[in-house]
């Protein structure tokens, strides 16, 4: 249920003349024999809310720490605002980081925590006080100013950590699982707050998360990572609608995958033959040799009930309802179409459930259109 | 699991609670309060040339009349003879200097061990603790061999050519400093180590991220957060160092006035038990007061809220 935030105004990656603000060039980081980050290249633009998404242990934190200067890459370069910062220590980078554990100084009050970075850059007292007030205001934590971290709730600590990392007005803010320690309720509210905050101050954000919904909701673009490598970089819509491989298709949301091979090309559509018997006609702009093995990926919500089932039609399939998960707004149906294949279909519950036609064991016919899915080459 | 009996008072539970509270108090009473009371009683008695060498504090003079004689002579003597005051002050000074030296030596060592790779920590700690496996007395004796005029240290320095004549270190206050610092250093290192290993290394990363160079990060983050360890270590060194007897006796010279030695002399040479007891109690008082203050201050620092 990711709700997209209007980001249409900001699409610098579409502009070939735009200069990336952060450039990661073939960065690799080895810990012993483990490649935590493996030959990663990325360009991130000013004002973006960029997310690194991947399962635990795929190297997200390591990449973020390399940007912060807390880890040095085994090879590759990092450029921020055109300058090579690869060898700069963290205290000389125009970058701040919000740590996953928040890392608030336990012996300092909220105010002192926020002020800490400003003191290091020897900002005059008056200006410092103003900046601290501005930050406490921005995150609405003014009344906590004299408390210590151990007297704060998780949500309050998160705000203090954010205020502290923003206090120096960094050009780039790195956030490691910024919402990871919050409970679900708070996390959803905070997602929007974080995005609004980012749009208001215009700082470039790079966040790390393993929560795909969170990444979809907040980001302008996201990079899906797996085993230290970047698998796909795109907007949330692009990642969801046009995954470039089975890993991404499966990682974000649920998906029906049909294995088969290309038998015919017709304009920008291809005909794919599957073991299920009937061919599938799918849009496929990328060139694929005839006969090459492919996977057709169709999202469950793009599968519909078919009114007129014909034996010879494409993109139609029949099966028995095996499982129904009623979620209130939608229901998820698992339909067995062959001994080895289940098709997942999500239907909006337009009628109250009691009046719905589909029940267990019933035979249903389903269909989808050629533009409702993608053909994956792997 | 909810038990149907959960509201019934359980005798075993109550007994165990009583035991929990009672045992520490019993312990305190038997091994702290009672001995202090006995020492207090001796300190208020009159010295005599008997066995034990002090008069009884109370006696029945006739049927139903108890006579108590409190003799404050010993305490007055402590005040009037400046020797005692001087030895107190000297003990405090020696203990204070030794505590500072232990801190200066021990902090970097504890820090180094706490930040060493995991597999090195235990062996390094063992090296700190290992000397405890030989007798304390033997280790202090060994220092005589090192510090004496014709000892290791002098011979080594002569061989290096740093000095032309052997230094007179043994039987001076310097030797006492060396002995105490050597003996009590582990008591400084261990609590500091325990404290420093608990320190979250991400805090230092956060400091660096916010613009702190390593030295500043140490001063602004590590040092204040290790205060509890510093206080604990200092207490463990300072308190026994004030009353130290063996080290000044073996390594110190005749001019090394320390309370521990005075106590020994009064007890065993002069057989003036009341005076020795008074001295011991004043020493105890002088140590307890700063300890309590320190405790307060530490608690205050942890809790100070607006
Ligand atoms: N300091 C380190 N020493 C050794 N291995 C590490 C270190 N930090 C991370 N790793 C390894 O690198 C990989 C990626 O870790 P990390 O970047 O923390 O993943 P993520 O944040 O995506 O969960 C993991 O296999 C982890 O065990
Ligand atoms: Mg991580």
XYZ file of C-alpha atoms and ligand atoms in Angstrom:
712
model
C 0.000 0.000 0.000
C 2.786 2.385 -0.762
C 1.407 5.804 -1.427
C 3.448 7.599 -4.026
C 4.594 11.091 -3.272
C 4.492 13.585 -6.090
C 8.034 13.881 -7.307
C 7.349 14.730 -10.911
C 9.114 18.042 -10.703
C 12.414 16.428 -9.853
C 13.910 14.106 -12.428
C 17.478 15.229 -13.027
C 18.527 11.710 -13.991
C 16.482 12.198 -17.166
C 18.601 15.196 -18.079
C 21.800 14.157 -19.865
C 23.451 17.490 -19.016
C 22.788 17.275 -15.257
C 25.897 16.841 -13.111
C 25.562 14.164 -10.421
C 26.071 15.460 -6.901
C 27.442 12.229 -5.523
C 29.347 9.952 -7.804
C 30.400 6.500 -6.737
C 32.866 5.069 -9.184
C 33.533 1.328 -9.219
C 33.757 1.068 -5.455
C 34.680 -2.259 -3.904
C 35.091 -3.041 -0.232
C 36.493 -6.313 1.004
C 36.490 -7.541 4.593
C 38.919 -10.419 4.473
C 37.456 -12.633 1.766
C 33.986 -11.109 1.912
C 33.039 -8.594 -0.749
C 30.743 -6.354 1.295
C 30.472 -3.921 -1.638
C 31.316 -5.271 -5.061
C 32.136 -2.918 -7.925
C 29.349 -0.420 -7.312
C 28.875 2.663 -9.494
C 26.109 5.166 -8.795
C 25.209 8.753 -9.581
C 22.975 10.649 -7.206
C 21.677 14.133 -7.933
C 21.205 17.193 -5.798
C 17.953 17.211 -3.859
C 17.280 13.534 -4.342
C 15.869 11.224 -1.739
C 17.802 8.154 -2.728
C 17.376 4.755 -1.075
C 19.608 1.730 -0.945
C 17.328 -1.245 -0.628
C 18.336 -4.819 -0.002
C 18.089 -7.656 2.436
C 20.217 -7.820 5.552
C 23.932 -8.268 4.923
C 23.901 -7.143 1.289
C 26.314 -4.267 1.947
C 24.024 -1.236 2.305
C 25.495 -0.020 5.557
C 29.017 -0.537 4.294
C 28.342 1.589 1.215
C 26.853 4.313 3.383
C 29.824 4.203 5.738
C 32.164 4.553 2.787
C 30.309 7.730 1.814
C 30.605 9.009 5.380
C 34.327 8.229 5.485
C 33.958 5.714 8.313
C 35.196 2.989 6.014
C 37.681 3.337 3.167
C 37.014 1.487 -0.088
C 39.424 -1.233 -1.183
C 39.245 0.282 -4.652
C 37.219 2.888 -6.521
C 36.605 6.604 -5.964
C 33.939 8.752 -4.337
C 33.129 12.255 -5.586
C 30.888 14.676 -3.747
C 29.976 17.921 -5.499
C 32.742 17.312 -7.996
C 35.501 16.868 -5.416
C 37.268 13.571 -4.850
C 36.679 12.774 -1.180
C 37.810 9.154 -1.278
C 40.712 9.723 1.104
C 39.173 12.407 3.328
C 38.586 11.454 6.970
C 34.977 11.716 8.201
C 35.621 14.955 10.093
C 36.590 16.720 6.887
C 33.638 15.659 4.734
C 30.624 17.880 3.976
C 28.473 14.932 4.906
C 26.612 13.882 8.020
C 25.206 10.565 9.023
C 22.302 9.454 11.121
C 23.280 6.169 12.696
C 21.042 3.149 12.873
C 21.469 3.031 16.646
C 21.240 6.853 16.707
C 24.537 6.991 18.642
C 23.377 9.893 20.797
C 25.918 10.984 23.397
C 24.480 9.652 26.652
C 26.266 12.213 28.832
C 24.860 15.212 27.004
C 21.422 16.761 26.918
C 19.389 16.918 23.728
C 20.535 20.485 23.251
C 24.195 19.599 23.747
C 23.883 16.708 21.353
C 22.490 18.952 18.636
C 25.092 21.607 19.363
C 28.004 19.161 19.300
C 28.829 19.388 15.614
C 28.508 23.187 15.598
C 31.018 23.479 18.409
C 33.489 21.419 16.417
C 33.359 23.895 13.566
C 33.822 26.745 16.061
C 30.626 28.520 15.180
C 30.164 31.663 17.298
C 27.974 31.223 20.356
C 25.085 33.405 19.167
C 24.822 31.746 15.808
C 25.117 28.364 17.453
C 22.211 29.027 19.771
C 20.101 30.156 16.827
C 20.930 27.078 14.814
C 20.144 24.764 17.720
C 16.821 26.510 18.226
C 16.103 26.203 14.510
C 16.792 22.472 14.591
C 14.795 21.817 17.748
C 11.961 23.739 16.110
C 12.237 21.918 12.825
C 11.847 18.568 14.533
C 9.464 19.821 17.215
C 11.616 18.696 20.125
C 12.047 22.072 21.840
C 10.531 20.907 25.105
C 12.999 18.015 25.327
C 16.050 20.232 25.154
C 17.277 19.574 28.676
C 16.636 15.845 28.742
C 19.248 13.181 28.336
C 18.940 10.413 25.742
C 17.983 7.815 28.352
C 14.957 9.920 29.243
C 13.563 9.847 25.711
C 11.287 7.449 23.864
C 12.425 5.735 20.669
C 10.608 8.218 18.463
C 12.046 11.171 20.341
C 15.556 9.785 20.075
C 15.096 9.385 16.365
C 14.197 13.065 16.081
C 17.139 14.140 18.172
C 19.467 12.054 16.028
C 17.996 13.649 12.933
C 18.321 17.140 14.400
C 21.922 16.487 15.328
C 22.845 15.222 11.890
C 21.112 18.140 10.177
C 22.468 20.840 12.473
C 25.589 21.488 10.425
C 23.500 21.942 7.285
C 25.321 19.143 5.481
C 25.220 18.980 1.707
C 24.462 15.320 1.964
C 22.714 13.427 4.734
C 23.179 9.694 5.095
C 20.536 7.793 7.032
C 21.066 4.191 8.071
C 17.669 2.560 8.594
C 16.284 5.840 9.945
C 12.946 4.295 10.846
C 14.223 0.827 11.682
C 13.914 1.164 15.452
C 10.387 2.580 15.433
C 7.225 0.535 15.748
C 5.032 0.106 12.697
C 2.495 2.825 13.445
C 5.076 5.469 14.155
C 7.108 4.377 11.168
C 4.345 5.103 8.687
C 3.735 8.593 10.027
C 7.416 9.316 10.192
C 7.938 8.317 6.561
C 5.878 11.253 5.396
C 7.423 13.621 7.892
C 10.868 12.658 6.714
C 9.961 13.270 3.072
C 8.341 16.613 3.855
C 11.356 17.633 5.872
C 13.687 16.679 3.070
C 11.702 18.627 0.507
C 11.589 21.676 2.769
C 15.324 21.845 3.435
C 16.387 20.523 0.041
C 19.289 18.476 1.380
C 20.241 15.398 -0.626
C 19.299 12.295 1.369
C 20.667 8.812 0.937
C 18.906 6.287 3.122
C 19.413 2.629 3.716
C 16.493 0.334 4.301
C 15.512 -3.282 4.032
C 11.821 -2.341 3.993
C 10.653 -2.199 0.386
C 7.447 -0.370 1.196
C 9.390 2.326 2.981
C 11.781 2.691 0.072
C 8.894 2.896 -2.412
C 7.078 5.526 -0.362
C 9.938 7.861 0.328
C 12.401 7.741 -2.501
C 12.861 9.661 -5.692
C 14.941 6.732 -6.856
C 16.183 3.575 -5.309
C 18.940 1.101 -5.865
C 18.208 -2.556 -5.190
C 21.278 -4.334 -3.861
C 22.129 -7.991 -3.631
C 25.349 -9.531 -2.328
C 27.301 -6.283 -2.531
C 26.181 -5.436 -6.046
C 23.605 -3.054 -7.401
C 20.985 -4.941 -9.351
C 18.748 -2.111 -10.532
C 18.487 1.647 -10.096
C 15.221 3.317 -10.928
C 12.252 5.274 -9.622
C 9.864 3.378 -7.368
C 7.434 3.032 -10.288
C 10.165 1.838 -12.597
C 11.372 -0.752 -10.106
C 7.877 -2.018 -9.472
C 6.534 -2.028 -13.024
C 9.689 -2.774 -14.951
C 11.988 -4.925 -12.854
C 15.043 -5.942 -14.851
C 15.490 -9.406 -13.360
C 13.720 -12.033 -11.338
C 15.496 -10.982 -8.136
C 14.097 -7.450 -8.260
C 10.663 -8.637 -9.407
C 10.439 -10.950 -6.439
C 12.058 -8.594 -3.939
C 9.506 -5.827 -4.409
C 5.923 -6.895 -3.905
C 4.673 -10.264 -5.118
C 4.807 -11.469 -8.672
C 3.767 -14.396 -10.879
C 6.684 -15.797 -12.826
C 6.180 -17.999 -15.900
C 9.199 -19.609 -17.477
C 9.233 -20.099 -21.209
C 10.982 -19.197 -24.448
C 10.527 -16.591 -27.141
C 8.906 -18.046 -30.245
C 7.869 -15.035 -32.251
C 8.385 -11.267 -32.410
C 5.672 -8.904 -33.534
C 6.648 -5.218 -33.365
C 7.503 -4.480 -29.735
C 5.635 -7.545 -28.551
C 6.858 -11.109 -28.292
C 5.114 -14.423 -28.121
C 6.385 -16.620 -25.301
C 5.708 -20.315 -25.176
C 5.332 -21.763 -21.678
C 4.895 -25.291 -20.355
C 1.348 -24.266 -19.406
C 0.386 -24.829 -23.011
C -0.985 -21.511 -24.146
C 1.404 -18.863 -25.496
C 1.691 -15.484 -23.813
C 1.911 -12.251 -25.717
C 3.873 -9.593 -23.824
C 5.278 -6.190 -24.529
C 9.032 -6.448 -24.766
C 10.977 -3.484 -26.152
C 14.403 -5.015 -25.522
C 15.860 -7.210 -28.291
C 15.670 -10.917 -27.517
C 16.761 -13.711 -29.824
C 14.094 -16.170 -30.874
C 14.310 -19.303 -28.813
C 16.018 -17.636 -25.859
C 14.748 -18.680 -22.431
C 12.802 -15.927 -20.625
C 10.548 -15.389 -17.637
C 7.254 -13.554 -17.899
C 6.487 -11.548 -14.762
C 2.936 -10.431 -14.021
C 1.882 -8.699 -10.800
C -1.123 -10.234 -8.997
C -3.175 -7.030 -9.167
C -2.817 -6.982 -12.956
C -4.434 -10.380 -13.282
C -8.210 -10.031 -13.794
C -11.149 -12.351 -14.032
C -11.831 -13.262 -17.605
C -15.351 -12.884 -18.882
C -15.011 -14.673 -22.217
C -12.568 -17.568 -22.017
C -11.484 -18.994 -25.358
C -9.228 -21.985 -25.686
C -6.989 -20.394 -28.311
C -6.667 -16.860 -26.833
C -3.350 -15.537 -25.500
C -2.759 -14.402 -21.903
C -5.683 -16.421 -20.622
C -5.465 -19.220 -18.158
C -7.767 -21.385 -16.112
C -7.448 -23.037 -12.714
C -8.981 -23.944 -9.362
C -9.099 -21.549 -6.421
C -6.930 -23.070 -3.739
C -6.477 -20.346 -1.130
C -8.166 -17.063 -0.371
C -6.643 -14.403 1.869
C -9.217 -11.785 2.778
C -7.455 -8.510 3.656
C -10.480 -6.236 3.835
C -9.818 -3.925 0.943
C -8.554 -6.653 -1.339
C -8.506 -10.429 -1.410
C -5.618 -12.517 -2.627
C -6.506 -15.685 -4.529
C -4.121 -18.540 -5.144
C -5.270 -20.344 -8.247
C -3.689 -23.640 -9.235
C -3.260 -23.671 -13.001
C -1.012 -26.720 -13.266
C 0.440 -29.218 -10.789
C 3.580 -27.083 -10.482
C 2.224 -23.572 -10.843
C -0.004 -21.324 -8.814
C -1.152 -17.943 -10.108
C -1.684 -15.230 -7.542
C -4.486 -12.779 -8.289
C -5.469 -9.752 -6.232
C -9.010 -8.466 -6.610
C -10.509 -5.397 -4.994
C -13.450 -6.327 -2.812
C -16.012 -4.241 -4.611
C -18.855 -6.318 -3.196
C -19.046 -7.335 0.454
C -17.269 -10.618 0.922
C -20.381 -12.596 1.696
C -21.753 -11.818 -1.743
C -18.623 -12.638 -3.668
C -18.772 -15.296 -6.294
C -15.342 -16.872 -5.809
C -14.973 -19.650 -3.275
C -12.553 -22.452 -2.619
C -12.372 -25.168 -5.218
C -14.125 -23.114 -7.836
C -12.833 -22.999 -11.392
C -11.878 -19.520 -12.594
C -10.563 -18.087 -15.818
C -8.043 -15.266 -15.644
C -6.378 -12.947 -18.114
C -3.968 -10.005 -18.364
C -3.003 -7.646 -21.107
C 0.354 -7.665 -22.950
C 1.363 -4.385 -21.244
C 0.642 -5.681 -17.719
C 3.925 -7.395 -17.225
C 7.505 -7.690 -18.340
C 9.651 -10.275 -20.031
C 12.824 -10.966 -18.076
C 15.866 -12.358 -19.765
C 17.095 -14.356 -16.781
C 1.664 -18.661 33.571
C -1.146 -17.501 35.799
C -1.298 -19.652 38.869
C -4.531 -20.111 40.808
C -2.467 -19.762 43.955
C -0.825 -16.535 43.036
C -2.616 -14.441 45.647
C -1.927 -16.715 48.528
C 1.045 -15.505 50.599
C 3.757 -17.992 50.149
C 5.817 -18.693 53.249
C 8.875 -19.747 51.287
C 8.769 -16.544 49.275
C 8.628 -14.459 52.441
C 11.403 -16.399 54.090
C 13.613 -16.026 51.069
C 12.963 -12.305 51.000
C 13.923 -12.061 54.637
C 17.053 -14.005 53.857
C 17.827 -11.748 50.940
C 17.668 -8.650 53.049
C 18.919 -10.214 56.229
C 22.115 -11.843 55.062
C 23.870 -8.699 53.860
C 22.904 -6.870 57.034
C 24.061 -9.737 59.165
C 27.314 -9.732 57.251
C 27.731 -6.001 57.682
C 26.909 -6.247 61.354
C 29.272 -9.118 62.051
C 32.241 -8.086 59.993
C 32.032 -4.303 59.862
C 30.002 -2.786 62.673
C 31.076 -5.185 65.401
C 34.826 -4.821 64.755
C 34.467 -1.052 64.524
C 32.585 -1.074 67.816
C 35.346 -3.118 69.427
C 38.020 -0.784 68.097
C 36.004 2.209 69.284
C 35.776 0.640 72.723
C 39.533 0.069 72.862
C 40.243 3.593 71.701
C 38.242 4.971 74.643
C 39.964 2.768 77.221
C 42.902 3.602 79.425
C 46.231 2.005 78.501
C 47.648 -0.260 81.169
C 50.596 -2.576 81.415
C 48.431 -5.670 81.495
C 47.300 -8.330 79.069
C 45.364 -7.081 77.041
C 47.078 -3.721 77.500
C 43.987 -1.638 78.232
C 41.594 -1.238 81.130
C 38.022 -2.426 80.903
C 35.592 0.261 79.856
C 32.984 -0.613 82.411
C 32.806 -2.403 85.736
C 30.263 -3.079 88.449
C 31.332 -0.991 91.421
C 28.588 -2.257 93.702
C 25.319 -4.087 93.397
C 23.294 -2.360 90.642
C 25.775 0.375 89.800
C 27.660 0.206 86.530
C 30.631 2.468 86.163
C 31.761 3.482 82.707
C 35.077 5.203 82.250
C 35.671 6.848 78.900
C 39.211 7.960 78.415
C 39.684 10.512 75.632
C 43.418 10.784 76.247
C 44.287 8.903 73.075
C 42.324 11.271 70.879
C 43.822 14.281 72.628
C 47.262 12.848 72.085
C 46.542 12.491 68.387
C 45.759 16.193 68.262
C 48.565 17.424 70.465
C 51.439 15.492 68.919
C 52.082 16.939 65.465
C 53.779 13.696 64.446
C 50.408 12.043 63.900
C 49.035 14.900 61.856
C 52.215 14.936 59.780
C 51.960 11.216 59.119
C 48.322 11.618 58.106
C 49.144 14.384 55.694
C 52.077 12.475 54.292
C 49.958 9.363 53.823
C 47.311 11.363 52.016
C 49.924 12.970 49.819
C 51.570 9.657 48.965
C 48.215 8.056 48.249
C 47.085 10.993 46.135
C 50.264 11.124 44.067
C 50.212 7.364 43.610
C 46.569 7.449 42.535
C 47.351 10.103 39.951
C 50.371 8.179 38.697
C 48.309 5.003 38.503
C 45.665 6.875 36.546
C 48.213 8.349 34.151
C 49.810 4.952 33.582
C 46.688 2.834 33.861
C 44.339 4.780 31.604
C 46.411 4.363 28.435
C 46.986 0.714 29.292
C 43.294 0.049 29.921
C 42.423 1.961 26.755
C 44.935 -0.005 24.716
C 43.592 -3.324 25.986
C 39.968 -2.297 25.496
C 40.607 -1.249 21.907
C 42.900 -4.163 21.036
C 41.563 -6.872 18.708
C 39.222 -9.214 20.518
C 41.625 -12.154 20.622
C 44.370 -10.074 22.226
C 42.297 -8.777 25.102
C 42.256 -11.815 27.330
C 46.015 -12.493 27.086
C 46.733 -8.828 27.798
C 44.434 -8.860 30.805
C 46.142 -12.012 32.003
C 49.463 -10.179 31.882
C 47.997 -7.516 34.149
C 46.590 -10.029 36.612
C 49.434 -12.550 36.485
C 51.628 -10.898 39.165
C 48.850 -11.542 41.683
C 49.738 -15.197 41.513
C 52.950 -14.565 43.422
C 52.954 -13.305 46.956
C 52.633 -9.588 47.403
C 55.476 -9.655 49.917
C 57.812 -11.378 47.495
C 57.055 -8.843 44.798
C 57.841 -5.978 47.163
C 61.048 -7.696 48.236
C 61.982 -8.031 44.588
C 61.879 -4.268 44.312
C 64.605 -4.053 46.953
C 66.801 -6.026 44.609
C 65.951 -3.714 41.762
C 66.260 -0.399 43.573
C 69.200 -0.925 45.903
C 72.507 0.855 45.333
C 74.030 -2.122 43.598
C 70.722 -3.244 42.121
C 69.427 -3.858 38.613
C 68.220 -0.341 37.991
C 71.416 1.411 39.044
C 73.624 -1.040 37.220
C 71.541 -0.686 34.119
C 71.638 3.122 34.226
C 75.385 3.062 34.893
C 75.857 0.709 31.964
C 73.823 3.009 29.751
C 75.978 5.881 30.911
C 73.011 7.958 31.997
C 74.449 8.329 35.499
C 77.973 8.284 36.908
C 77.094 7.300 40.445
C 74.404 4.969 41.724
C 71.188 6.751 42.702
C 69.905 6.434 46.237
C 66.359 5.331 45.579
C 65.803 2.530 48.027
C 64.710 3.693 51.503
C 63.388 6.986 50.179
C 59.880 8.215 49.506
C 60.534 7.669 45.783
C 60.875 3.949 46.401
C 57.553 4.032 48.258
C 55.923 5.710 45.269
C 57.359 3.137 42.912
C 56.274 0.269 45.125
C 52.727 1.508 45.601
C 52.185 2.421 41.953
C 53.512 -0.962 40.910
C 51.379 -2.886 43.379
C 48.116 -1.044 42.842
C 48.232 -0.422 39.093
C 46.020 -3.464 38.309
C 43.325 -2.090 40.591
C 43.230 1.006 38.398
C 43.390 -0.851 35.099
C 40.686 -3.446 35.721
C 37.730 -1.138 36.457
C 38.835 1.221 33.700
C 39.035 -1.660 31.271
C 35.584 -2.888 32.274
C 34.257 0.608 31.706
C 36.008 1.259 28.407
C 34.982 -2.027 26.787
C 31.360 -1.128 27.421
C 31.783 2.132 25.550
C 29.870 2.066 22.265
C 32.411 2.612 19.458
C 29.684 4.152 17.278
C 29.745 7.150 19.603
C 33.280 7.890 18.452
C 32.197 7.472 14.854
C 29.353 9.888 15.458
C 31.819 12.363 16.948
C 34.113 12.014 13.934
C 31.152 12.408 11.622
C 30.229 15.631 13.392
C 33.695 17.052 12.833
C 35.778 15.837 15.779
C 39.365 14.870 15.268
C 40.359 11.754 17.255
C 41.943 13.641 20.165
C 38.933 15.906 20.643
C 36.594 12.957 20.338
C 38.540 11.295 23.122
C 38.337 14.368 25.340
C 34.677 15.101 24.688
C 33.253 11.596 24.505
C 35.491 8.811 25.809
C 36.882 10.633 28.831
C 33.574 11.893 30.259
C 31.943 8.536 29.638
C 34.699 6.697 31.480
C 34.309 8.801 34.611
C 32.722 5.958 36.553
C 35.749 3.795 35.795
C 38.153 6.561 36.772
C 36.366 7.068 40.085
C 36.191 3.347 40.842
C 39.854 2.774 39.975
C 40.991 5.800 41.963
C 39.073 4.620 45.009
C 40.545 1.147 44.768
C 44.044 2.630 44.680
C 43.665 5.561 47.015
C 41.976 3.870 49.963
C 44.406 1.007 50.542
C 47.358 3.250 49.648
C 46.589 5.634 52.520
C 46.852 2.877 55.088
C 49.635 0.986 53.345
C 52.163 -0.477 55.763
C 54.250 -3.144 54.078
C 55.567 -1.051 51.197
C 56.704 1.982 53.226
C 58.138 -0.365 55.816
C 60.195 -2.359 53.319
C 61.066 0.282 50.741
C 60.736 3.563 52.641
C 63.367 5.258 54.750
C 63.161 6.406 58.326
C 61.805 9.772 57.165
C 58.827 8.123 55.447
C 56.045 8.893 57.880
C 52.904 7.014 57.086
C 49.865 6.200 59.148
C 50.179 2.504 58.546
C 53.624 2.464 60.068
C 52.528 4.607 62.989
C 49.730 2.179 63.673
C 52.093 -0.733 63.633
C 54.524 0.986 65.924
C 51.850 1.936 68.441
C 50.339 -1.506 68.429
C 53.376 -3.714 68.504
C 56.302 -1.634 69.743
C 54.665 0.744 72.207
C 51.821 -1.621 73.098
C 49.529 1.414 73.254
C 46.393 -0.193 71.913
C 44.006 2.656 72.734
C 46.146 5.146 70.833
C 46.474 2.768 67.871
C 42.722 2.189 67.903
C 42.042 5.925 67.941
C 44.449 6.402 65.066
C 42.718 3.650 63.106
C 39.299 5.198 63.665
C 40.377 8.678 62.631
C 41.919 7.166 59.522
C 38.668 5.343 58.797
C 36.716 8.574 59.233
C 39.051 10.471 56.938
C 38.579 7.841 54.252
C 34.853 7.371 54.565
C 33.940 11.042 54.266
C 35.513 11.655 50.863
C 34.187 8.308 49.690
C 30.624 9.230 50.549
C 31.032 12.638 48.943
C 32.383 11.042 45.809
C 29.496 8.614 45.695
C 27.012 11.483 46.009
C 28.739 13.425 43.290
C 28.694 10.494 40.945
C 25.083 9.771 41.528
C 24.265 13.434 41.124
C 26.087 13.561 37.824
C 24.075 10.630 36.547
C 20.779 11.992 37.698
C 21.156 15.705 37.352
C 18.056 16.837 35.654
C 16.564 20.291 35.608
N 33.725 -4.443 9.979
C 33.429 -5.565 9.309
N 34.264 -6.608 9.347
C 33.983 -7.740 8.665
N 32.902 -7.936 7.923
C 32.014 -6.933 7.848
C 32.227 -5.698 8.535
N 31.180 -4.882 8.292
C 30.362 -5.571 7.473
N 30.856 -6.796 7.216
C 30.233 -7.804 6.333
O 29.912 -7.177 5.119
C 28.644 -7.600 4.667
C 27.718 -6.413 4.473
O 27.406 -5.846 5.712
P 26.488 -4.569 5.865
O 26.993 -3.508 4.971
O 26.413 -4.238 7.316
O 25.078 -5.098 5.363
P 23.626 -4.448 5.486
O 23.724 -3.092 6.076
O 23.112 -4.425 4.074
O 22.819 -5.373 6.329
C 28.128 -8.603 5.688
O 28.417 -9.882 5.193
C 28.934 -8.310 6.922
O 29.114 -9.476 7.658
Mg 22.817 -2.343 7.969
